[in-house]
Amino acid sequence: MDELGNASAPKTEVLASHCRDFMIAIKEIQTMLREEIRSTCEYRPFEKCDYNSRISNEICCKKLEHIIEQLDAMQQNIDQCSNSI
């Protein structure tokens, strides 16, 4: 900013140097942001756990989904029986 405010006109080589430095800083920030976004998108909650823990958790989730389906079917049967009475 001092160079731009210079009364005898700014020196082009100094301005070019500052612009290069600014663009390098912007590219570094852009690279860091890209890496942060990528790591956030690739987040895996069990990344540092062993295989058995992950599989056990996935099996539990599947079992819960199956139970929920069965409960929904039971609820539908109860509703149908209640409606027919």
PDB file of N, CA and C in Angstrom:
ATOM      1  N   MET A   1       0.839  -1.195   0.000  1.00  0.00           N
ATOM      2  CA  MET A   1       0.000   0.000   0.000  1.00  0.00           C
ATOM      3  C   MET A   1       0.878   1.250   0.000  1.00  0.00           C
ATOM      4  N   ASP A   2       2.028   1.171   0.691  1.00  0.00           N
ATOM      5  CA  ASP A   2       2.931   2.330   0.683  1.00  0.00           C
ATOM      6  C   ASP A   2       3.409   2.624  -0.725  1.00  0.00           C
ATOM      7  N   GLU A   3       3.694   1.568  -1.461  1.00  0.00           N
ATOM      8  CA  GLU A   3       4.194   1.745  -2.823  1.00  0.00           C
ATOM      9  C   GLU A   3       3.116   2.348  -3.722  1.00  0.00           C
ATOM     10  N   LEU A   4       1.881   1.924  -3.553  1.00  0.00           N
ATOM     11  CA  LEU A   4       0.805   2.488  -4.366  1.00  0.00           C
ATOM     12  C   LEU A   4       0.578   3.962  -4.036  1.00  0.00           C
ATOM     13  N   GLY A   5       0.818   4.338  -2.790  1.00  0.00           N
ATOM     14  CA  GLY A   5       0.624   5.720  -2.375  1.00  0.00           C
ATOM     15  C   GLY A   5       1.841   6.608  -2.637  1.00  0.00           C
ATOM     16  N   ASN A   6       2.860   6.053  -3.234  1.00  0.00           N
ATOM     17  CA  ASN A   6       4.077   6.812  -3.521  1.00  0.00           C
ATOM     18  C   ASN A   6       3.742   7.983  -4.458  1.00  0.00           C
ATOM     19  N   ALA A   7       4.162   9.176  -4.064  1.00  0.00           N
ATOM     20  CA  ALA A   7       3.844  10.389  -4.824  1.00  0.00           C
ATOM     21  C   ALA A   7       4.503  10.398  -6.188  1.00  0.00           C
ATOM     22  N   SER A   8       5.647   9.735  -6.333  1.00  0.00           N
ATOM     23  CA  SER A   8       6.362   9.757  -7.613  1.00  0.00           C
ATOM     24  C   SER A   8       5.997   8.550  -8.488  1.00  0.00           C
ATOM     25  N   ALA A   9       4.853   7.993  -8.280  1.00  0.00           N
ATOM     26  CA  ALA A   9       4.338   6.837  -9.044  1.00  0.00           C
ATOM     27  C   ALA A   9       4.965   5.541  -8.535  1.00  0.00           C
ATOM     28  N   PRO A  10       4.164   4.537  -8.414  1.00  0.00           N
ATOM     29  CA  PRO A  10       4.669   3.260  -7.895  1.00  0.00           C
ATOM     30  C   PRO A  10       5.622   2.577  -8.882  1.00  0.00           C
ATOM     31  N   LYS A  11       6.593   1.868  -8.324  1.00  0.00           N
ATOM     32  CA  LYS A  11       7.552   1.133  -9.154  1.00  0.00           C
ATOM     33  C   LYS A  11       6.902  -0.185  -9.570  1.00  0.00           C
ATOM     34  N   THR A  12       6.910  -0.445 -10.863  1.00  0.00           N
ATOM     35  CA  THR A  12       6.219  -1.630 -11.375  1.00  0.00           C
ATOM     36  C   THR A  12       6.836  -2.926 -10.876  1.00  0.00           C
ATOM     37  N   GLU A  13       8.163  -2.975 -10.733  1.00  0.00           N
ATOM     38  CA  GLU A  13       8.787  -4.221 -10.271  1.00  0.00           C
ATOM     39  C   GLU A  13       8.430  -4.521  -8.810  1.00  0.00           C
ATOM     40  N   VAL A  14       8.304  -3.470  -7.999  1.00  0.00           N
ATOM     41  CA  VAL A  14       7.914  -3.662  -6.600  1.00  0.00           C
ATOM     42  C   VAL A  14       6.460  -4.122  -6.534  1.00  0.00           C
ATOM     43  N   LEU A  15       5.603  -3.480  -7.320  1.00  0.00           N
ATOM     44  CA  LEU A  15       4.195  -3.898  -7.365  1.00  0.00           C
ATOM     45  C   LEU A  15       4.073  -5.340  -7.860  1.00  0.00           C
ATOM     46  N   ALA A  16       4.827  -5.689  -8.882  1.00  0.00           N
ATOM     47  CA  ALA A  16       4.780  -7.054  -9.417  1.00  0.00           C
ATOM     48  C   ALA A  16       5.235  -8.051  -8.359  1.00  0.00           C
ATOM     49  N   SER A  17       6.255  -7.699  -7.607  1.00  0.00           N
ATOM     50  CA  SER A  17       6.747  -8.574  -6.539  1.00  0.00           C
ATOM     51  C   SER A  17       5.687  -8.772  -5.466  1.00  0.00           C
ATOM     52  N   HIS A  18       5.037  -7.686  -5.064  1.00  0.00           N
ATOM     53  CA  HIS A  18       3.982  -7.779  -4.059  1.00  0.00           C
ATOM     54  C   HIS A  18       2.797  -8.597  -4.581  1.00  0.00           C
ATOM     55  N   CYS A  19       2.459  -8.409  -5.831  1.00  0.00           N
ATOM     56  CA  CYS A  19       1.359  -9.179  -6.428  1.00  0.00           C
ATOM     57  C   CYS A  19       1.697 -10.663  -6.466  1.00  0.00           C
ATOM     58  N   ARG A  20       2.942 -11.000  -6.820  1.00  0.00           N
ATOM     59  CA  ARG A  20       3.373 -12.409  -6.819  1.00  0.00           C
ATOM     60  C   ARG A  20       3.267 -13.002  -5.418  1.00  0.00           C
ATOM     61  N   ASP A  21       3.766 -12.254  -4.421  1.00  0.00           N
ATOM     62  CA  ASP A  21       3.700 -12.731  -3.040  1.00  0.00           C
ATOM     63  C   ASP A  21       2.246 -12.944  -2.603  1.00  0.00           C
ATOM     64  N   PHE A  22       1.386 -12.005  -2.990  1.00  0.00           N
ATOM     65  CA  PHE A  22      -0.025 -12.113  -2.649  1.00  0.00           C
ATOM     66  C   PHE A  22      -0.661 -13.334  -3.307  1.00  0.00           C
ATOM     67  N   MET A  23      -0.367 -13.546  -4.571  1.00  0.00           N
ATOM     68  CA  MET A  23      -0.937 -14.685  -5.286  1.00  0.00           C
ATOM     69  C   MET A  23      -0.425 -16.010  -4.717  1.00  0.00           C
ATOM     70  N   ILE A  24       0.838 -16.054  -4.310  1.00  0.00           N
ATOM     71  CA  ILE A  24       1.388 -17.260  -3.679  1.00  0.00           C
ATOM     72  C   ILE A  24       0.655 -17.533  -2.369  1.00  0.00           C
ATOM     73  N   ALA A  25       0.441 -16.473  -1.583  1.00  0.00           N
ATOM     74  CA  ALA A  25      -0.284 -16.640  -0.321  1.00  0.00           C
ATOM     75  C   ALA A  25      -1.712 -17.131  -0.573  1.00  0.00           C
ATOM     76  N   ILE A  26      -2.384 -16.588  -1.588  1.00  0.00           N
ATOM     77  CA  ILE A  26      -3.742 -17.019  -1.930  1.00  0.00           C
ATOM     78  C   ILE A  26      -3.741 -18.482  -2.355  1.00  0.00           C
ATOM     79  N   LYS A  27      -2.775 -18.899  -3.157  1.00  0.00           N
ATOM     80  CA  LYS A  27      -2.701 -20.298  -3.599  1.00  0.00           C
ATOM     81  C   LYS A  27      -2.447 -21.236  -2.422  1.00  0.00           C
ATOM     82  N   GLU A  28      -1.609 -20.811  -1.473  1.00  0.00           N
ATOM     83  CA  GLU A  28      -1.361 -21.634  -0.287  1.00  0.00           C
ATOM     84  C   GLU A  28      -2.644 -21.784   0.538  1.00  0.00           C
ATOM     85  N   ILE A  29      -3.377 -20.702   0.697  1.00  0.00           N
ATOM     86  CA  ILE A  29      -4.644 -20.758   1.432  1.00  0.00           C
ATOM     87  C   ILE A  29      -5.632 -21.659   0.701  1.00  0.00           C
ATOM     88  N   GLN A  30      -5.690 -21.534  -0.608  1.00  0.00           N
ATOM     89  CA  GLN A  30      -6.588 -22.356  -1.408  1.00  0.00           C
ATOM     90  C   GLN A  30      -6.228 -23.841  -1.275  1.00  0.00           C
ATOM     91  N   THR A  31      -4.946 -24.154  -1.297  1.00  0.00           N
ATOM     92  CA  THR A  31      -4.499 -25.540  -1.146  1.00  0.00           C
ATOM     93  C   THR A  31      -4.862 -26.071   0.234  1.00  0.00           C
ATOM     94  N   MET A  32      -4.642 -25.267   1.262  1.00  0.00           N
ATOM     95  CA  MET A  32      -4.976 -25.698   2.617  1.00  0.00           C
ATOM     96  C   MET A  32      -6.476 -25.935   2.754  1.00  0.00           C
ATOM     97  N   LEU A  33      -7.282 -25.034   2.203  1.00  0.00           N
ATOM     98  CA  LEU A  33      -8.734 -25.207   2.265  1.00  0.00           C
ATOM     99  C   LEU A  33      -9.175 -26.456   1.516  1.00  0.00           C
ATOM    100  N   ARG A  34      -8.584 -26.694   0.352  1.00  0.00           N
ATOM    101  CA  ARG A  34      -8.922 -27.882  -0.428  1.00  0.00           C
ATOM    102  C   ARG A  34      -8.607 -29.148   0.359  1.00  0.00           C
ATOM    103  N   GLU A  35      -7.446 -29.169   1.029  1.00  0.00           N
ATOM    104  CA  GLU A  35      -7.075 -30.335   1.832  1.00  0.00           C
ATOM    105  C   GLU A  35      -8.012 -30.520   3.019  1.00  0.00           C
ATOM    106  N   GLU A  36      -8.396 -29.424   3.657  1.00  0.00           N
ATOM    107  CA  GLU A  36      -9.331 -29.513   4.782  1.00  0.00           C
ATOM    108  C   GLU A  36     -10.692 -30.031   4.329  1.00  0.00           C
ATOM    109  N   ILE A  37     -11.168 -29.537   3.203  1.00  0.00           N
ATOM    110  CA  ILE A  37     -12.454 -29.995   2.680  1.00  0.00           C
ATOM    111  C   ILE A  37     -12.378 -31.469   2.315  1.00  0.00           C
ATOM    112  N   ARG A  38     -11.300 -31.873   1.672  1.00  0.00           N
ATOM    113  CA  ARG A  38     -11.133 -33.273   1.291  1.00  0.00           C
ATOM    114  C   ARG A  38     -11.090 -34.168   2.525  1.00  0.00           C
ATOM    115  N   SER A  39     -10.338 -33.783   3.542  1.00  0.00           N
ATOM    116  CA  SER A  39     -10.252 -34.614   4.743  1.00  0.00           C
ATOM    117  C   SER A  39     -11.589 -34.664   5.477  1.00  0.00           C
ATOM    118  N   THR A  40     -12.352 -33.574   5.426  1.00  0.00           N
ATOM    119  CA  THR A  40     -13.670 -33.574   6.050  1.00  0.00           C
ATOM    120  C   THR A  40     -14.621 -34.502   5.301  1.00  0.00           C
ATOM    121  N   CYS A  41     -14.552 -34.494   3.983  1.00  0.00           N
ATOM    122  CA  CYS A  41     -15.424 -35.355   3.182  1.00  0.00           C
ATOM    123  C   CYS A  41     -15.051 -36.827   3.318  1.00  0.00           C
ATOM    124  N   GLU A  42     -13.801 -37.099   3.597  1.00  0.00           N
ATOM    125  CA  GLU A  42     -13.345 -38.477   3.710  1.00  0.00           C
ATOM    126  C   GLU A  42     -13.350 -38.970   5.147  1.00  0.00           C
ATOM    127  N   TYR A  43     -14.036 -38.266   6.028  1.00  0.00           N
ATOM    128  CA  TYR A  43     -14.061 -38.634   7.444  1.00  0.00           C
ATOM    129  C   TYR A  43     -14.647 -40.024   7.625  1.00  0.00           C
ATOM    130  N   ARG A  44     -13.937 -40.848   8.362  1.00  0.00           N
ATOM    131  CA  ARG A  44     -14.403 -42.190   8.680  1.00  0.00           C
ATOM    132  C   ARG A  44     -14.328 -42.368  10.187  1.00  0.00           C
ATOM    133  N   PRO A  45     -15.463 -42.568  10.844  1.00  0.00           N
ATOM    134  CA  PRO A  45     -15.458 -42.621  12.302  1.00  0.00           C
ATOM    135  C   PRO A  45     -14.659 -43.787  12.871  1.00  0.00           C
ATOM    136  N   PHE A  46     -14.463 -44.846  12.103  1.00  0.00           N
ATOM    137  CA  PHE A  46     -13.746 -46.002  12.628  1.00  0.00           C
ATOM    138  C   PHE A  46     -12.375 -46.153  11.980  1.00  0.00           C
ATOM    139  N   GLU A  47     -11.847 -45.065  11.476  1.00  0.00           N
ATOM    140  CA  GLU A  47     -10.589 -45.129  10.736  1.00  0.00           C
ATOM    141  C   GLU A  47      -9.451 -45.713  11.567  1.00  0.00           C
ATOM    142  N   LYS A  48      -9.399 -45.393  12.841  1.00  0.00           N
ATOM    143  CA  LYS A  48      -8.283 -45.847  13.671  1.00  0.00           C
ATOM    144  C   LYS A  48      -8.630 -47.086  14.487  1.00  0.00           C
ATOM    145  N   CYS A  49      -9.817 -47.633  14.286  1.00  0.00           N
ATOM    146  CA  CYS A  49     -10.207 -48.849  14.996  1.00  0.00           C
ATOM    147  C   CYS A  49      -9.806 -50.062  14.172  1.00  0.00           C
ATOM    148  N   ASP A  50      -9.843 -51.192  14.823  1.00  0.00           N
ATOM    149  CA  ASP A  50      -9.510 -52.392  14.077  1.00  0.00           C
ATOM    150  C   ASP A  50     -10.726 -52.904  13.313  1.00  0.00           C
ATOM    151  N   TYR A  51     -10.501 -53.856  12.458  1.00  0.00           N
ATOM    152  CA  TYR A  51     -11.520 -54.387  11.560  1.00  0.00           C
ATOM    153  C   TYR A  51     -12.693 -54.992  12.323  1.00  0.00           C
ATOM    154  N   ASN A  52     -12.411 -55.750  13.364  1.00  0.00           N
ATOM    155  CA  ASN A  52     -13.468 -56.435  14.114  1.00  0.00           C
ATOM    156  C   ASN A  52     -14.475 -55.456  14.702  1.00  0.00           C
ATOM    157  N   SER A  53     -14.019 -54.350  15.208  1.00  0.00           N
ATOM    158  CA  SER A  53     -14.927 -53.352  15.784  1.00  0.00           C
ATOM    159  C   SER A  53     -15.850 -52.773  14.714  1.00  0.00           C
ATOM    160  N   ARG A  54     -15.303 -52.492  13.553  1.00  0.00           N
ATOM    161  CA  ARG A  54     -16.124 -51.943  12.469  1.00  0.00           C
ATOM    162  C   ARG A  54     -17.177 -52.947  12.024  1.00  0.00           C
ATOM    163  N   ILE A  55     -16.749 -54.185  11.813  1.00  0.00           N
ATOM    164  CA  ILE A  55     -17.689 -55.209  11.361  1.00  0.00           C
ATOM    165  C   ILE A  55     -18.769 -55.444  12.407  1.00  0.00           C
ATOM    166  N   SER A  56     -18.371 -55.492  13.668  1.00  0.00           N
ATOM    167  CA  SER A  56     -19.335 -55.687  14.748  1.00  0.00           C
ATOM    168  C   SER A  56     -20.368 -54.565  14.752  1.00  0.00           C
ATOM    169  N   ASN A  57     -19.925 -53.359  14.574  1.00  0.00           N
ATOM    170  CA  ASN A  57     -20.838 -52.218  14.543  1.00  0.00           C
ATOM    171  C   ASN A  57     -21.766 -52.294  13.339  1.00  0.00           C
ATOM    172  N   GLU A  58     -21.255 -52.647  12.187  1.00  0.00           N
ATOM    173  CA  GLU A  58     -22.090 -52.755  10.996  1.00  0.00           C
ATOM    174  C   GLU A  58     -23.133 -53.857  11.156  1.00  0.00           C
ATOM    175  N   ILE A  59     -22.738 -54.981  11.765  1.00  0.00           N
ATOM    176  CA  ILE A  59     -23.678 -56.078  12.004  1.00  0.00           C
ATOM    177  C   ILE A  59     -24.783 -55.625  12.954  1.00  0.00           C
ATOM    178  N   CYS A  60     -24.416 -54.906  14.000  1.00  0.00           N
ATOM    179  CA  CYS A  60     -25.420 -54.390  14.945  1.00  0.00           C
ATOM    180  C   CYS A  60     -26.395 -53.452  14.234  1.00  0.00           C
ATOM    181  N   CYS A  61     -25.897 -52.604  13.367  1.00  0.00           N
ATOM    182  CA  CYS A  61     -26.776 -51.688  12.633  1.00  0.00           C
ATOM    183  C   CYS A  61     -27.738 -52.464  11.739  1.00  0.00           C
ATOM    184  N   LYS A  62     -27.243 -53.485  11.065  1.00  0.00           N
ATOM    185  CA  LYS A  62     -28.109 -54.309  10.212  1.00  0.00           C
ATOM    186  C   LYS A  62     -29.163 -55.035  11.036  1.00  0.00           C
ATOM    187  N   LYS A  63     -28.773 -55.530  12.195  1.00  0.00           N
ATOM    188  CA  LYS A  63     -29.734 -56.203  13.075  1.00  0.00           C
ATOM    189  C   LYS A  63     -30.821 -55.231  13.512  1.00  0.00           C
ATOM    190  N   LEU A  64     -30.422 -54.012  13.871  1.00  0.00           N
ATOM    191  CA  LEU A  64     -31.402 -53.007  14.283  1.00  0.00           C
ATOM    192  C   LEU A  64     -32.350 -52.652  13.143  1.00  0.00           C
ATOM    193  N   GLU A  65     -31.825 -52.529  11.939  1.00  0.00           N
ATOM    194  CA  GLU A  65     -32.680 -52.253  10.788  1.00  0.00           C
ATOM    195  C   GLU A  65     -33.690 -53.383  10.585  1.00  0.00           C
ATOM    196  N   HIS A  66     -33.240 -54.622  10.731  1.00  0.00           N
ATOM    197  CA  HIS A  66     -34.126 -55.780  10.582  1.00  0.00           C
ATOM    198  C   HIS A  66     -35.217 -55.778  11.656  1.00  0.00           C
ATOM    199  N   ILE A  67     -34.836 -55.474  12.884  1.00  0.00           N
ATOM    200  CA  ILE A  67     -35.812 -55.422  13.981  1.00  0.00           C
ATOM    201  C   ILE A  67     -36.836 -54.324  13.735  1.00  0.00           C
ATOM    202  N   ILE A  68     -36.391 -53.191  13.256  1.00  0.00           N
ATOM    203  CA  ILE A  68     -37.307 -52.083  12.960  1.00  0.00           C
ATOM    204  C   ILE A  68     -38.302 -52.500  11.884  1.00  0.00           C
ATOM    205  N   GLU A  69     -37.833 -53.202  10.871  1.00  0.00           N
ATOM    206  CA  GLU A  69     -38.737 -53.690   9.826  1.00  0.00           C
ATOM    207  C   GLU A  69     -39.777 -54.649  10.405  1.00  0.00           C
ATOM    208  N   GLN A  70     -39.329 -55.549  11.277  1.00  0.00           N
ATOM    209  CA  GLN A  70     -40.259 -56.493  11.900  1.00  0.00           C
ATOM    210  C   GLN A  70     -41.273 -55.774  12.779  1.00  0.00           C
ATOM    211  N   LEU A  71     -40.826 -54.799  13.534  1.00  0.00           N
ATOM    212  CA  LEU A  71     -41.747 -54.035  14.378  1.00  0.00           C
ATOM    213  C   LEU A  71     -42.766 -53.275  13.534  1.00  0.00           C
ATOM    214  N   ASP A  72     -42.319 -52.724  12.413  1.00  0.00           N
ATOM    215  CA  ASP A  72     -43.254 -52.027  11.521  1.00  0.00           C
ATOM    216  C   ASP A  72     -44.292 -53.002  10.979  1.00  0.00           C
ATOM    217  N   ALA A  73     -43.857 -54.196  10.606  1.00  0.00           N
ATOM    218  CA  ALA A  73     -44.800 -55.206  10.109  1.00  0.00           C
ATOM    219  C   ALA A  73     -45.786 -55.604  11.198  1.00  0.00           C
ATOM    220  N   MET A  74     -45.299 -55.762  12.417  1.00  0.00           N
ATOM    221  CA  MET A  74     -46.187 -56.106  13.532  1.00  0.00           C
ATOM    222  C   MET A  74     -47.200 -54.992  13.775  1.00  0.00           C
ATOM    223  N   GLN A  75     -46.746 -53.751  13.694  1.00  0.00           N
ATOM    224  CA  GLN A  75     -47.644 -52.612  13.898  1.00  0.00           C
ATOM    225  C   GLN A  75     -48.721 -52.592  12.823  1.00  0.00           C
ATOM    226  N   GLN A  76     -48.362 -52.901  11.587  1.00  0.00           N
ATOM    227  CA  GLN A  76     -49.348 -52.949  10.507  1.00  0.00           C
ATOM    228  C   GLN A  76     -50.367 -54.051  10.754  1.00  0.00           C
ATOM    229  N   ASN A  77     -49.902 -55.210  11.222  1.00  0.00           N
ATOM    230  CA  ASN A  77     -50.820 -56.309  11.531  1.00  0.00           C
ATOM    231  C   ASN A  77     -51.779 -55.923  12.654  1.00  0.00           C
ATOM    232  N   ILE A  78     -51.266 -55.266  13.682  1.00  0.00           N
ATOM    233  CA  ILE A  78     -52.109 -54.821  14.800  1.00  0.00           C
ATOM    234  C   ILE A  78     -53.140 -53.819  14.304  1.00  0.00           C
ATOM    235  N   ASP A  79     -52.710 -52.899  13.461  1.00  0.00           N
ATOM    236  CA  ASP A  79     -53.638 -51.891  12.913  1.00  0.00           C
ATOM    237  C   ASP A  79     -54.720 -52.561  12.078  1.00  0.00           C
ATOM    238  N   GLN A  80     -54.343 -53.556  11.277  1.00  0.00           N
ATOM    239  CA  GLN A  80     -55.328 -54.254  10.451  1.00  0.00           C
ATOM    240  C   GLN A  80     -56.320 -55.021  11.311  1.00  0.00           C
ATOM    241  N   CYS A  81     -55.809 -55.667  12.372  1.00  0.00           N
ATOM    242  CA  CYS A  81     -56.712 -56.398  13.276  1.00  0.00           C
ATOM    243  C   CYS A  81     -57.656 -55.450  14.005  1.00  0.00           C
ATOM    244  N   SER A  82     -57.143 -54.316  14.411  1.00  0.00           N
ATOM    245  CA  SER A  82     -57.968 -53.323  15.114  1.00  0.00           C
ATOM    246  C   SER A  82     -59.035 -52.763  14.183  1.00  0.00           C
ATOM    247  N   ASN A  83     -58.703 -52.558  12.936  1.00  0.00           N
ATOM    248  CA  ASN A  83     -59.659 -51.999  11.976  1.00  0.00           C
ATOM    249  C   ASN A  83     -60.755 -53.023  11.627  1.00  0.00           C
ATOM    250  N   SER A  84     -60.422 -54.299  11.651  1.00  0.00           N
ATOM    251  CA  SER A  84     -61.404 -55.308  11.263  1.00  0.00           C
ATOM    252  C   SER A  84     -62.384 -55.640  12.395  1.00  0.00           C
ATOM    253  N   ILE A  85     -62.060 -55.259  13.610  1.00  0.00           N
ATOM    254  CA  ILE A  85     -62.942 -55.543  14.764  1.00  0.00           C
ATOM    255  C   ILE A  85     -64.014 -54.545  14.871  1.00  0.00           C
TER     256      ILE A  85
END
